[in-house]
Short mmCIF file of C-alpha atoms (C1' of nucleotides) in Angstrom, two decimals:
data_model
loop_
_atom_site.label_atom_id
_atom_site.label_comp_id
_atom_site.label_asym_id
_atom_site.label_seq_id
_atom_site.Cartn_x
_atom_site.Cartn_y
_atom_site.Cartn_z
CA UNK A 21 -65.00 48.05 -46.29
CA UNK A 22 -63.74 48.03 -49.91
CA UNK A 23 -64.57 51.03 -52.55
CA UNK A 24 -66.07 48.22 -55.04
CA UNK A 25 -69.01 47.57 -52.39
CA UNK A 26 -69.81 51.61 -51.89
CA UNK A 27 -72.08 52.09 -54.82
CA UNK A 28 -74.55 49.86 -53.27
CA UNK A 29 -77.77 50.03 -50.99
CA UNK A 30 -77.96 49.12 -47.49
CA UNK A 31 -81.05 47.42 -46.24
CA UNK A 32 -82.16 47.02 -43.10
CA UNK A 33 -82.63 43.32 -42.39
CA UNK A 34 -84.74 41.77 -40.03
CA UNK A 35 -85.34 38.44 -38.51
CA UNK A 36 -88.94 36.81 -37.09
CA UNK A 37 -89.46 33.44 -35.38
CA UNK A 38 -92.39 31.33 -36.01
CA UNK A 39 -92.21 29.19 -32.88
CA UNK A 40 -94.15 25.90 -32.49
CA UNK A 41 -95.12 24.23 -29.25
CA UNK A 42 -97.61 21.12 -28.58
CA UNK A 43 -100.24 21.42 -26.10
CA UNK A 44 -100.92 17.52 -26.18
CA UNK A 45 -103.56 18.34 -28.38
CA UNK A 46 -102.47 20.83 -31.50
CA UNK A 47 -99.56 22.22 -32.63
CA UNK A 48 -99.64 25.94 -31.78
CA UNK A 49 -97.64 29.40 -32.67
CA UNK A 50 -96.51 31.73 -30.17
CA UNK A 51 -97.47 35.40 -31.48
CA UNK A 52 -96.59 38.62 -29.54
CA UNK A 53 -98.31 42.24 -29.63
CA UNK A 54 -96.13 44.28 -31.91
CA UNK A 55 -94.39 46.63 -29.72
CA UNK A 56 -93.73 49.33 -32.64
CA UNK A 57 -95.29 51.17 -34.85
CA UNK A 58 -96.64 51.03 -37.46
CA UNK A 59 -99.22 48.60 -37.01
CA UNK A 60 -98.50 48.58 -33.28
CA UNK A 61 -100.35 46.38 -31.32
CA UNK A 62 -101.62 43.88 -33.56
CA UNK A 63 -100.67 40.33 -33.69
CA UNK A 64 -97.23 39.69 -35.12
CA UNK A 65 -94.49 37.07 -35.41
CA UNK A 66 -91.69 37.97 -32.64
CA UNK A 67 -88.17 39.89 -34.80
CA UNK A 68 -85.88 42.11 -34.54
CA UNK A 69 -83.38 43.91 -36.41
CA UNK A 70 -79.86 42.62 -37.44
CA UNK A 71 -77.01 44.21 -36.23
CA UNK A 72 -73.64 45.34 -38.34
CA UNK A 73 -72.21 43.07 -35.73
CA UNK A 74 -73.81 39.81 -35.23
CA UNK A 75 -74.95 36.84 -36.99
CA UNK A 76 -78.24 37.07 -38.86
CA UNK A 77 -78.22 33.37 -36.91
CA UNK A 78 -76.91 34.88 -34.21
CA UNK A 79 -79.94 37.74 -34.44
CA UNK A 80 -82.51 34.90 -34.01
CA UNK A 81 -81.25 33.09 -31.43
CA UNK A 82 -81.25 36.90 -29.23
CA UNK A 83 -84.74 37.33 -30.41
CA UNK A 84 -85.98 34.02 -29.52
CA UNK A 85 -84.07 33.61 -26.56
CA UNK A 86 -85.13 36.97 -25.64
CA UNK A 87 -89.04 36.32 -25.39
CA UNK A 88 -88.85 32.64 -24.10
CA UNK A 89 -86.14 32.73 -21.84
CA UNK A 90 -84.70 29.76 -23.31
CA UNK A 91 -81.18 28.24 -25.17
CA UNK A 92 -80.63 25.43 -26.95
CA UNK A 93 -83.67 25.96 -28.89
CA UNK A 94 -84.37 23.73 -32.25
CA UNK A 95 -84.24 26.48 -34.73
CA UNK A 96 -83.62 26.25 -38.37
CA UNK A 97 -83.91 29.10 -41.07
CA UNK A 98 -87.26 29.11 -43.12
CA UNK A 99 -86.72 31.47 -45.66
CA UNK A 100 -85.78 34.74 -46.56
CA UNK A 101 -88.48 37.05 -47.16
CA UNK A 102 -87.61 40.25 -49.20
CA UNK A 103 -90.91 42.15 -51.27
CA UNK A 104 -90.12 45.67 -51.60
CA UNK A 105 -92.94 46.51 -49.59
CA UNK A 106 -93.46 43.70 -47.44
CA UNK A 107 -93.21 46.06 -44.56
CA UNK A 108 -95.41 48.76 -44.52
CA UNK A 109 -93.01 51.14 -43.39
CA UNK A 110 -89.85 51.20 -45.49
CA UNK A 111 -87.69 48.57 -47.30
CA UNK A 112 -86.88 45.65 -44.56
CA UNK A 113 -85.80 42.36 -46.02
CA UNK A 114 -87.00 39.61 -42.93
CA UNK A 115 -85.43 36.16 -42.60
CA UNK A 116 -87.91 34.07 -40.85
CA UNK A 117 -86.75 31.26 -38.63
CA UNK A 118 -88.74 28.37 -36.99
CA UNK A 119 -88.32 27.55 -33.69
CA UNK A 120 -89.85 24.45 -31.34
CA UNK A 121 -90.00 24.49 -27.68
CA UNK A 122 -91.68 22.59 -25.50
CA UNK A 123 -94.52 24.45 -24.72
CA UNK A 124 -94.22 24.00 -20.68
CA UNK A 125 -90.77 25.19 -20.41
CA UNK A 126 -92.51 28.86 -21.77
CA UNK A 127 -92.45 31.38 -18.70
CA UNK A 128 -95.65 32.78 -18.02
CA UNK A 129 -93.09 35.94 -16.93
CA UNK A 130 -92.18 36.50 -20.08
CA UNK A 131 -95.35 35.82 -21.77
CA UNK A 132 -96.90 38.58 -19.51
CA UNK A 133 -94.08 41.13 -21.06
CA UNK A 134 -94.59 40.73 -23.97
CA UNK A 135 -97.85 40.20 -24.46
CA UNK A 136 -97.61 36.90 -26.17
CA UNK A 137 -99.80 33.64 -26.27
CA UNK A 138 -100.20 30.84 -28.02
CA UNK A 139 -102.32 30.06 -31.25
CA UNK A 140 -103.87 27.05 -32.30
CA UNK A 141 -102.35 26.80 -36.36
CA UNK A 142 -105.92 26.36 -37.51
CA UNK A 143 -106.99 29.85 -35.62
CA UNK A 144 -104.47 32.08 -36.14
CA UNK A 145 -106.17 35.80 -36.28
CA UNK A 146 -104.71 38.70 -38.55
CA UNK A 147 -101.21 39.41 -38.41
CA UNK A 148 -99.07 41.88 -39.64
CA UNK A 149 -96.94 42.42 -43.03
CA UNK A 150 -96.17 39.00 -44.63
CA UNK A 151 -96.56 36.61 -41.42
CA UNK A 152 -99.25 34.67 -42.19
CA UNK A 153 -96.83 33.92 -45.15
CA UNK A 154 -94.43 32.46 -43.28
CA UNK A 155 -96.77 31.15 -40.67
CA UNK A 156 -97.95 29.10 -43.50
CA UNK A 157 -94.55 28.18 -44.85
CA UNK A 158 -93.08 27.03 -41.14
CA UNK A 159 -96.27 24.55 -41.05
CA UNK A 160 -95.43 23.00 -44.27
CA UNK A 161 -91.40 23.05 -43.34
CA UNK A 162 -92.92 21.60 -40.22
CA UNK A 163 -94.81 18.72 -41.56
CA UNK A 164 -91.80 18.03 -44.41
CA UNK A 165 -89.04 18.04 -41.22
CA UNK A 166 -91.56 15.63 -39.22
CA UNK A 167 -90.68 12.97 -41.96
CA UNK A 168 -86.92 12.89 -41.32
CA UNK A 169 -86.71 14.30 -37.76
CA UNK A 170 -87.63 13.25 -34.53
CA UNK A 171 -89.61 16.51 -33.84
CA UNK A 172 -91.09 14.87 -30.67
CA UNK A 173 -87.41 15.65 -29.46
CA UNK A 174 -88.21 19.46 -29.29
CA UNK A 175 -92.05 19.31 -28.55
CA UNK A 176 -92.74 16.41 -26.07
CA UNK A 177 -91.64 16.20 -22.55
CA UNK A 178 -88.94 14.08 -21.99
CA UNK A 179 -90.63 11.03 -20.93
CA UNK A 180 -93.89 10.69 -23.22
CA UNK A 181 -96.15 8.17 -23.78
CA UNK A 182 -96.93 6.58 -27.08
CA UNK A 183 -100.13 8.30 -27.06
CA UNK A 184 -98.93 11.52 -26.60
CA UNK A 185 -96.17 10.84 -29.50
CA UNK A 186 -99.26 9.71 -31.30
CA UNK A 187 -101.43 12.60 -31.05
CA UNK A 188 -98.23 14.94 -31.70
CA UNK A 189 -97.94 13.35 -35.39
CA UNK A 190 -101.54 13.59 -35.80
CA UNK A 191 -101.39 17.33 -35.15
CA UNK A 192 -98.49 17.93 -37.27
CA UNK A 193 -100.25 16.29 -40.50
CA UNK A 194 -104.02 17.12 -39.26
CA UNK A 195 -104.67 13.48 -39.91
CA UNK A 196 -105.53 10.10 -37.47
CA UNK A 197 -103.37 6.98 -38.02
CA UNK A 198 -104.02 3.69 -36.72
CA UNK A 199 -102.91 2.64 -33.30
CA UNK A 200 -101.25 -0.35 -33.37
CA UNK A 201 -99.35 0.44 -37.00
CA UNK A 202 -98.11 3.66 -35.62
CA UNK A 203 -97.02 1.82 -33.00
CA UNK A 204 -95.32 -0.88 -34.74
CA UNK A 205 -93.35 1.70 -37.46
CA UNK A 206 -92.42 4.07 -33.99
CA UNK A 207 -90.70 1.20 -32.37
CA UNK A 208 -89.90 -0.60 -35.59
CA UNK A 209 -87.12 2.06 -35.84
CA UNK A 210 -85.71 1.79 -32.59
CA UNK A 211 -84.58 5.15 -31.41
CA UNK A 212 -87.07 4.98 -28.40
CA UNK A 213 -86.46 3.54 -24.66
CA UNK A 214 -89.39 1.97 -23.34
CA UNK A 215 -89.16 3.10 -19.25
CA UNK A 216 -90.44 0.28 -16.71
CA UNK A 217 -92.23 3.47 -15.29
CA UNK A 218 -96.14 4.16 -15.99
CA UNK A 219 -97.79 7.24 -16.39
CA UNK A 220 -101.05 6.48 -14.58
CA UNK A 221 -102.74 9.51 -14.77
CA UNK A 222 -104.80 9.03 -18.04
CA UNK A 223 -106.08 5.49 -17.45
CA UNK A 224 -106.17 2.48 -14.86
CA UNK A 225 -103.83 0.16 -16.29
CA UNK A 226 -101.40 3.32 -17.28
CA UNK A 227 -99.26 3.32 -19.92
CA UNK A 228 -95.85 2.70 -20.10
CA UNK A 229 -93.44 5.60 -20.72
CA UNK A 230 -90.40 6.40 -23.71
CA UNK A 231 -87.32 8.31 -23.90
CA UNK A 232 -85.60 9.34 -27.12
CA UNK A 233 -82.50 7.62 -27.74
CA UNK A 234 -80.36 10.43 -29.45
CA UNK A 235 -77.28 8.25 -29.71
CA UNK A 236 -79.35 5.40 -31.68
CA UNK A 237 -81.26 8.27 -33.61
CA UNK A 238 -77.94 9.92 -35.08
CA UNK A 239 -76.49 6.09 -36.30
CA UNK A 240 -79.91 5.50 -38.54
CA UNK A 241 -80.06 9.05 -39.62
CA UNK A 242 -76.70 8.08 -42.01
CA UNK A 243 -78.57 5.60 -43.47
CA UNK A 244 -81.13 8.22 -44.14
CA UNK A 245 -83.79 7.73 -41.90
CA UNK A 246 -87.89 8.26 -43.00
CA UNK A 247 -89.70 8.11 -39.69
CA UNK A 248 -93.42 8.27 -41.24
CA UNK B 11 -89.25 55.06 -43.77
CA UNK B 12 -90.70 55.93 -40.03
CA UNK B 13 -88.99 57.04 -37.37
CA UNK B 14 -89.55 53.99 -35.44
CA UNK B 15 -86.76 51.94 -37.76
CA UNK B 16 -84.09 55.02 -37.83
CA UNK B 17 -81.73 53.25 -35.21
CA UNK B 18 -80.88 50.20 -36.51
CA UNK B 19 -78.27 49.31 -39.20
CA UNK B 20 -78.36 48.78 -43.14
CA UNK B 21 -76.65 45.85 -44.09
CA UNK B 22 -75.63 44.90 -47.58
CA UNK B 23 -77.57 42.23 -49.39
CA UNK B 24 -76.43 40.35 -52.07
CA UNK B 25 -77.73 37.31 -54.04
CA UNK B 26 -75.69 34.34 -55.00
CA UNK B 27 -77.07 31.86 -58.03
CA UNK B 28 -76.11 28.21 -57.96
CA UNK B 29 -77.04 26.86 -61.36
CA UNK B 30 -77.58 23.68 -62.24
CA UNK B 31 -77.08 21.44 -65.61
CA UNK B 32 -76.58 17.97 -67.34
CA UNK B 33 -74.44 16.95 -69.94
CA UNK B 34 -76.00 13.61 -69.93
CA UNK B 35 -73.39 12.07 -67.59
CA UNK B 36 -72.69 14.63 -64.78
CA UNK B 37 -74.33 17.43 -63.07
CA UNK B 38 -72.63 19.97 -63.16
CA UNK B 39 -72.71 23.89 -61.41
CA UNK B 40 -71.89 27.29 -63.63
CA UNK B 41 -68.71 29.49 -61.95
CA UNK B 42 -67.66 32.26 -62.97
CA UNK B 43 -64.39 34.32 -62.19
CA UNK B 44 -65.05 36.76 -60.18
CA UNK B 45 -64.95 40.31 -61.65
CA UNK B 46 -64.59 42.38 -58.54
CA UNK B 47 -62.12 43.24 -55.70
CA UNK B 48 -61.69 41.29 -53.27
CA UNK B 49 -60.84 37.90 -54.76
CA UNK B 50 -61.10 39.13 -58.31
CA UNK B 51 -60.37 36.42 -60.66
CA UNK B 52 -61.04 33.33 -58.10
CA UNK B 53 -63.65 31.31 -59.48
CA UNK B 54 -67.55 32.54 -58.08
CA UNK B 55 -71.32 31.72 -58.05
CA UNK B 56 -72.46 34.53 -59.99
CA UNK B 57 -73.98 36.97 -58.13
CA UNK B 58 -74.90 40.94 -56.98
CA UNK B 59 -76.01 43.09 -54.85
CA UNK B 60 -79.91 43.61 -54.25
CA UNK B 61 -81.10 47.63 -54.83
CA UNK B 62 -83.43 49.25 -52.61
CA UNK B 63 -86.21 49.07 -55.37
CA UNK B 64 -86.31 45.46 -56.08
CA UNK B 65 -87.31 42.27 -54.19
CA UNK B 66 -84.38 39.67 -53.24
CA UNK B 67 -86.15 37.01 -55.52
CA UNK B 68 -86.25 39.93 -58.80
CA UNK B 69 -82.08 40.61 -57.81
CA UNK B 70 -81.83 36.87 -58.11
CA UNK B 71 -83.95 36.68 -61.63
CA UNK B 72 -81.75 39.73 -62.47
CA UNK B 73 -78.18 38.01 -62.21
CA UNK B 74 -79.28 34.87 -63.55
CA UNK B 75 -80.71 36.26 -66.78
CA UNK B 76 -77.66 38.58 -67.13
CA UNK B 77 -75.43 35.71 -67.04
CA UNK B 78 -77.02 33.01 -68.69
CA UNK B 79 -79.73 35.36 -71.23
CA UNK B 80 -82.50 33.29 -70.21
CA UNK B 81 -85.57 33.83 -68.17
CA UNK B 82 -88.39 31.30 -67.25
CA UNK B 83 -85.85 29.49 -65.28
CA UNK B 84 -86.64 27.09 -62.16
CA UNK B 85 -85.34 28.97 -59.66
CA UNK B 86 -85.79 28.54 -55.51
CA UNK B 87 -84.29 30.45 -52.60
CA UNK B 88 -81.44 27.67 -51.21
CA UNK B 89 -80.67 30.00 -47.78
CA UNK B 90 -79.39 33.34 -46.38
CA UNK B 91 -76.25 33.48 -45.76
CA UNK B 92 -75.54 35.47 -42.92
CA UNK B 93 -72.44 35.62 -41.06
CA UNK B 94 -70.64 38.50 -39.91
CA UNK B 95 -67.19 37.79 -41.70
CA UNK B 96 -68.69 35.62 -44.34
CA UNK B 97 -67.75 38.58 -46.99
CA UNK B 98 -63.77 39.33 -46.71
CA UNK B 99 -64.49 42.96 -47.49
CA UNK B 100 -66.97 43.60 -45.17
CA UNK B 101 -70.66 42.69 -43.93
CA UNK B 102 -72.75 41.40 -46.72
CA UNK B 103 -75.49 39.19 -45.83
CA UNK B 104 -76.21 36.68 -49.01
CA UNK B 105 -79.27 35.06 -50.37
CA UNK B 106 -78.63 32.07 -52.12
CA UNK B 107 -80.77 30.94 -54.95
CA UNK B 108 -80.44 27.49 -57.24
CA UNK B 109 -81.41 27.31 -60.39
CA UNK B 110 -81.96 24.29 -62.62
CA UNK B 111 -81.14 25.10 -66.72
CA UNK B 112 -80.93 22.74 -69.73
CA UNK B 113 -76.97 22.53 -70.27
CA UNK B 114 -77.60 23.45 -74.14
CA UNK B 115 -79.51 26.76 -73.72
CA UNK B 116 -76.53 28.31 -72.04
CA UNK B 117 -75.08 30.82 -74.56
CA UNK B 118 -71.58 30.38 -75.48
CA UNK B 119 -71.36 34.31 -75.81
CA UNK B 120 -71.96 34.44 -72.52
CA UNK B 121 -70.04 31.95 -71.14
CA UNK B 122 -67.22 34.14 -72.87
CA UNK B 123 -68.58 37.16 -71.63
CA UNK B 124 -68.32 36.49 -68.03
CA UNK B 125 -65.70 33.78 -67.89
CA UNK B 126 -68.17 31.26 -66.62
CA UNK B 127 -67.25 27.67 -67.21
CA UNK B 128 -69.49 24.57 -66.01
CA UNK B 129 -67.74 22.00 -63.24
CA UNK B 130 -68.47 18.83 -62.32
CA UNK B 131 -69.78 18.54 -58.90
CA UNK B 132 -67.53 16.46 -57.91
CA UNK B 133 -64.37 18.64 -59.09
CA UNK B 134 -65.58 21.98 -57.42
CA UNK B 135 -62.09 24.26 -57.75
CA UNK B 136 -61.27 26.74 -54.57
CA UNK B 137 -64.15 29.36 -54.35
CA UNK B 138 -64.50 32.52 -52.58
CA UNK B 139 -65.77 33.41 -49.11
CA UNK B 140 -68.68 31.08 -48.34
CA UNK B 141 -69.50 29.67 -51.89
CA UNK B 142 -68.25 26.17 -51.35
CA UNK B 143 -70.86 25.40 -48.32
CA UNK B 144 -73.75 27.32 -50.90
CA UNK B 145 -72.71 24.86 -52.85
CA UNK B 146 -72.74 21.49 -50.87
CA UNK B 147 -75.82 22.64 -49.61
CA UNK B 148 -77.45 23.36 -53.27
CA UNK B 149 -76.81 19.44 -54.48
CA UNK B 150 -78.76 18.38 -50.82
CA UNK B 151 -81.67 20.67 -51.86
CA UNK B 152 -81.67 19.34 -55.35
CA UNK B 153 -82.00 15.56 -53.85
CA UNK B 154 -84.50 16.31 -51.87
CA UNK B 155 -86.25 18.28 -54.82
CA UNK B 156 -85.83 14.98 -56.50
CA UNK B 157 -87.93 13.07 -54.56
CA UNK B 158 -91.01 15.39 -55.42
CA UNK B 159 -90.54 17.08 -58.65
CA UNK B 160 -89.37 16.18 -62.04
CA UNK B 161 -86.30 17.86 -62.26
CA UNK B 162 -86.20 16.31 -65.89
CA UNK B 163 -88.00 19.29 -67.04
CA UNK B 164 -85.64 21.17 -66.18
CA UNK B 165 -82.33 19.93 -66.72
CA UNK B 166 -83.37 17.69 -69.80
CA UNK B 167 -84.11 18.17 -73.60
CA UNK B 168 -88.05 18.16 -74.27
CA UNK B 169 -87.53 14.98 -76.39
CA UNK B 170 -85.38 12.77 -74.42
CA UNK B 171 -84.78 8.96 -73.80
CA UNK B 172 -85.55 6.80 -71.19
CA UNK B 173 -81.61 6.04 -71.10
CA UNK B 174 -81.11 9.92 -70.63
CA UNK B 175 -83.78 10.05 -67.70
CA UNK B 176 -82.40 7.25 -65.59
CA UNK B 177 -78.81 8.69 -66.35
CA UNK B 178 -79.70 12.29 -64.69
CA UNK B 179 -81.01 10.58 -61.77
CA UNK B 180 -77.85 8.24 -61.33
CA UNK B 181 -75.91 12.01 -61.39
CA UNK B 182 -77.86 13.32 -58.96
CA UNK B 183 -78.15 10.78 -56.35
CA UNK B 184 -74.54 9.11 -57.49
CA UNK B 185 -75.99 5.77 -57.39
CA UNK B 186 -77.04 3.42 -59.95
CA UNK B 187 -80.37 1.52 -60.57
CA UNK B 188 -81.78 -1.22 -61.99
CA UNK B 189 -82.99 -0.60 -65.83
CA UNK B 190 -86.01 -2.34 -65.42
CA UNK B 191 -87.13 -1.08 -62.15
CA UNK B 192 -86.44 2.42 -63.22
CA UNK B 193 -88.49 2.35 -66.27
CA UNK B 194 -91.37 0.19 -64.53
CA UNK B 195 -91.38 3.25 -61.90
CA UNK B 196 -91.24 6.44 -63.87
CA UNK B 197 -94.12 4.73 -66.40
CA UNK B 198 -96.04 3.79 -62.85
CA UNK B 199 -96.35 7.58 -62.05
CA UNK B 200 -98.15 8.52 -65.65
CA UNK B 201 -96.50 11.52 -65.98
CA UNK B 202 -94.54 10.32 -69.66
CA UNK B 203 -95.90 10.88 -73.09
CA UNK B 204 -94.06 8.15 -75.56
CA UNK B 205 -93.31 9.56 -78.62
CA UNK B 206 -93.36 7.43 -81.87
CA UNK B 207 -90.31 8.59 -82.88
CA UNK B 208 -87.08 7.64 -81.73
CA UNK B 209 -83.62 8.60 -80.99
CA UNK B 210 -80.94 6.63 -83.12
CA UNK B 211 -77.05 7.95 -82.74
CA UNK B 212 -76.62 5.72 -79.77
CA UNK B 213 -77.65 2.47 -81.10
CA UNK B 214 -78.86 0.30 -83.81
CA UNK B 215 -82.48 -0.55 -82.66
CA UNK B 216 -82.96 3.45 -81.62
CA UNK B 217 -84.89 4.12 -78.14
CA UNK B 218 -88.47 5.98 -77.45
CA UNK B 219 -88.17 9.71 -77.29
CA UNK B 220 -90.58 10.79 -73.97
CA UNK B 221 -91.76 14.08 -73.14
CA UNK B 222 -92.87 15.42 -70.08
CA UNK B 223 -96.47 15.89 -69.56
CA UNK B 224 -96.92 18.71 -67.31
CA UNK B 225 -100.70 18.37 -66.80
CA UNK B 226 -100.61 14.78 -65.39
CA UNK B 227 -98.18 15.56 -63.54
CA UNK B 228 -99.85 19.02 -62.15
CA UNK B 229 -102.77 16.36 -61.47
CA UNK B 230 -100.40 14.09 -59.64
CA UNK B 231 -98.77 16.56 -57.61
CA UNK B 232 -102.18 17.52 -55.49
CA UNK B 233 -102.23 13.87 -54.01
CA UNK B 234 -98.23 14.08 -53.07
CA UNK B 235 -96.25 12.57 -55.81
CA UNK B 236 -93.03 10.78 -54.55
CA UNK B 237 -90.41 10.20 -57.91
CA UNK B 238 -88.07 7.75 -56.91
"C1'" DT C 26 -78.35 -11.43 -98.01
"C1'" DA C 27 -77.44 -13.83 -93.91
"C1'" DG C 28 -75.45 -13.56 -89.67
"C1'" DA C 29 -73.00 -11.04 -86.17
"C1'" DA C 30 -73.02 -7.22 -83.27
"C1'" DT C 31 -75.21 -3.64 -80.53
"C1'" DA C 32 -78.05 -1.47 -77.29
"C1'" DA C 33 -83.13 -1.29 -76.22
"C1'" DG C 34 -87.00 -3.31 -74.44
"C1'" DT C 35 -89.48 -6.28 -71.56
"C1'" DG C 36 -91.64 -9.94 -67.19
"C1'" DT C 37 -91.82 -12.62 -63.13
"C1'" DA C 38 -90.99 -14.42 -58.66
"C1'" DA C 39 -89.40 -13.36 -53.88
"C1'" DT C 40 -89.21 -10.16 -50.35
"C1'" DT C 41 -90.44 -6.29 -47.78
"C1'" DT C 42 -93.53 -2.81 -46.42
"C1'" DT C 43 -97.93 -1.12 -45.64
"C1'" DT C 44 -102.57 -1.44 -44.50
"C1'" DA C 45 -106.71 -3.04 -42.25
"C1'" DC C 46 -108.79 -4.72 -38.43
"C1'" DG C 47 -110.59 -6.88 -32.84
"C1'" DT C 48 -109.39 -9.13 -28.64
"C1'" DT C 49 -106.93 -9.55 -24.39
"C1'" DT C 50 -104.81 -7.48 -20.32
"C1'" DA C 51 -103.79 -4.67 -16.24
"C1'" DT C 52 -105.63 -1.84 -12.97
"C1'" DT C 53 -109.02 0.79 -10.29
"C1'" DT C 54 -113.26 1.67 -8.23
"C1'" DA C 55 -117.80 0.60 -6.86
"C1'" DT D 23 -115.33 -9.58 -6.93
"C1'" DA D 24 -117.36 -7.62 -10.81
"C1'" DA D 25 -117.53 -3.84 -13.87
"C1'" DA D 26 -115.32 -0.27 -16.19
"C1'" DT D 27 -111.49 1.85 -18.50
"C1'" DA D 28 -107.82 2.61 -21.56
"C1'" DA D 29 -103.47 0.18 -22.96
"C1'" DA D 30 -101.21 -3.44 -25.26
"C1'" DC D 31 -100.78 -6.54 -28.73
"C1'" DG D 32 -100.80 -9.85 -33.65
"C1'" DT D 33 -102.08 -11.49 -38.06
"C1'" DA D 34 -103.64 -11.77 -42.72
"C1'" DA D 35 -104.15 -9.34 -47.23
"C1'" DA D 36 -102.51 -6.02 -50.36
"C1'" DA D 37 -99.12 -3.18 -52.32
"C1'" DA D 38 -94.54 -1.84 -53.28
"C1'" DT D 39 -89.92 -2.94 -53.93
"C1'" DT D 40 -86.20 -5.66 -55.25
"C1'" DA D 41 -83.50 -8.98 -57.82
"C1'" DC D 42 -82.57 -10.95 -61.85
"C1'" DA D 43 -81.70 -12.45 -67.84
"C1'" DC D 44 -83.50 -13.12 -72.20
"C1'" DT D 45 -85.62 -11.34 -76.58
"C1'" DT D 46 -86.00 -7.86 -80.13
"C1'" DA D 47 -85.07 -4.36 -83.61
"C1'" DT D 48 -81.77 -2.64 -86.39
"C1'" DT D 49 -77.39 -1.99 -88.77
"C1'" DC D 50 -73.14 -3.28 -90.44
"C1'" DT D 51 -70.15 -6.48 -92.67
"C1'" DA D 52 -68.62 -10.58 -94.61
#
DNA sequence: TAGAATAAGTGTAATTTTTACGTTTATTTA
DNA sequence: TAAATAAACGTAAAAATTACACTTATTCTA
């Protein structure tokens, strides 16, 4: 390290995940029991602390991968959250990342360590520090990413029905569209695969199954794709 | 600080300030020459480190005021900036702000002062460390800001033309558009106040001055504006 | 002082996109 | 085989976007 940086103060720097999943129904957060104190035991975002030696990327991925079990997670930085006293106990600047998984791939395992369950977005109880902040933030970086993204990538199954795709979007903007246009604009933009296979469960005549089609979604998104 | 937090590490934290302006043809960003060892003298974002006592955002407020002597400036957090070598002389993790400033306000003494110089976005010289992707990433926030808020406000004189208007936006999406269409839009969205008077170095006939009318477009901006 | 030169200001028709809205179809079960 | 269920589908009206060129106000100069 060079003398020039020596005058200066080190913070410790933390990072949280606000991690989305889709129940077929609403859009919920996964929230753990904090595990330290202060304030142990309430309901809290999952973090961690950076290391000298890692990523603060890098520090989110461990953390998320950590209490889900999974990689090759859809995770993108929120924002960086530094109030002096955000944290009750001392001077820790947080850098909140959101996360989506589909919610089935969670292991009950690890929800059992940790203590964590899901939350529906428009019941989430009292949380520690500044997390409803960013719990509040990641729903609006949600709704704007939703526009330009395919989030249905990260939060359906991989064979979905229109429906389902349907009620996801209606979560995400807390809002009910019309069938048939929603529909028509979906398919209008052609990144989906219409399967010959039904999913027959739901009704008698069934309804016919999609795929994502990553390869045609990355050509439109050069053009600059707007999916709703 | 408790006990509970005494094992982990205390990173550095700096700020870095992208700052925007228009000369009326180009956007450009403010560099300065960097004062400090390593890469001393390489051309910079300004920036610093953030104290113990303040919050990231007040760090960020801090630098920009000390370089440019203004405050009240339209400033957002870009990103954090966190890799492990990103900093040559060791691990700094950076919080990148933008900020948008009318070209004119920026004191000359100051420009002087800290060796700053404004560059087209398009000519960007060599900068240090991570700067150039801060960068690249800044002029995608600021089109997507764009869309939704009236960067004219900002980056324009109070009294401006029409001309002036449709000029900034041609800089920042590096397009052109149609005259008429332009006008017809911006006048759609009622957020203009025409001005009797009018602006005439640039031509014989003279065109409208226009203000910005920050009520109707505070109004606006609860049913989801879109600009352009 | 009339006309030439300059840049500003303005309108309309064609096309595309969005919205609103109800009936038909495939399948199962009684 | 009839009734019940949810899925699939199309069209007309309205709104937004695009493409496109002439008129106007003013100043300068001949």
């Amino acid at each position: 390290m060079t003398k020039a940086y020596n005058n200066h103060d080190r913070l410790l720097v933390a990072v949280d995940c606000i991690i989305f999943g889709f129940d077929g129904t609403e859009i919920k957060a996964l929230l753990v029991k904090r595990s330290l104190e202060p304030e142990k035991g309430k309901w809290s975002l999952m973090g961690g602390f950076v290391s000298a030696k890692e990523s603060v990327h890098d520090a989110a991925t461990r953390v998320l991968e950590n209490l889900t079990g999974l990689d090759n997670v859809y995770m993108e930085q929120l924002h960086c959250f530094g109030d002096v006293k955000r944290d009750a106990a001392g001077r820790v600047i947080s850098v909140a990342y959101f996360a989506l998984i589909k919610l089935d791939d969670y292991k009950e395992a690890l929800l059992q360590k940790h203590q964590a369950s899901w939350h529906s977005l428009h019941k989430i109880p009292a949380v520690v520090f500044d997390h409803k902040k960013m719990i509040a933030l990641s729903l609006e970086r949600l709704q704007q990413k939703a526009i330009a993204y395919p989030i249905g990538f990260e939060l359906l199954p991989t064979k979905f029905t229109m429906q389902q795709l349907q009620a996801l979007y209606e979560a995400v903007y807390n809002n009910s569209f019309d069938k048939r246009n929603f529909t028509k604009k979906i398919l209008s933009l052609n990144i989906l695969n219409r399967l010959t296979e039904k999913e027959k469960t739901t009704s008698r005549k069934g309804s016919f199954l999609y795929t994502f089609d990553k390869k045609k979604y990355n050509l439109l998104k050069k053009q600059g794709i707007k999916l709703l």
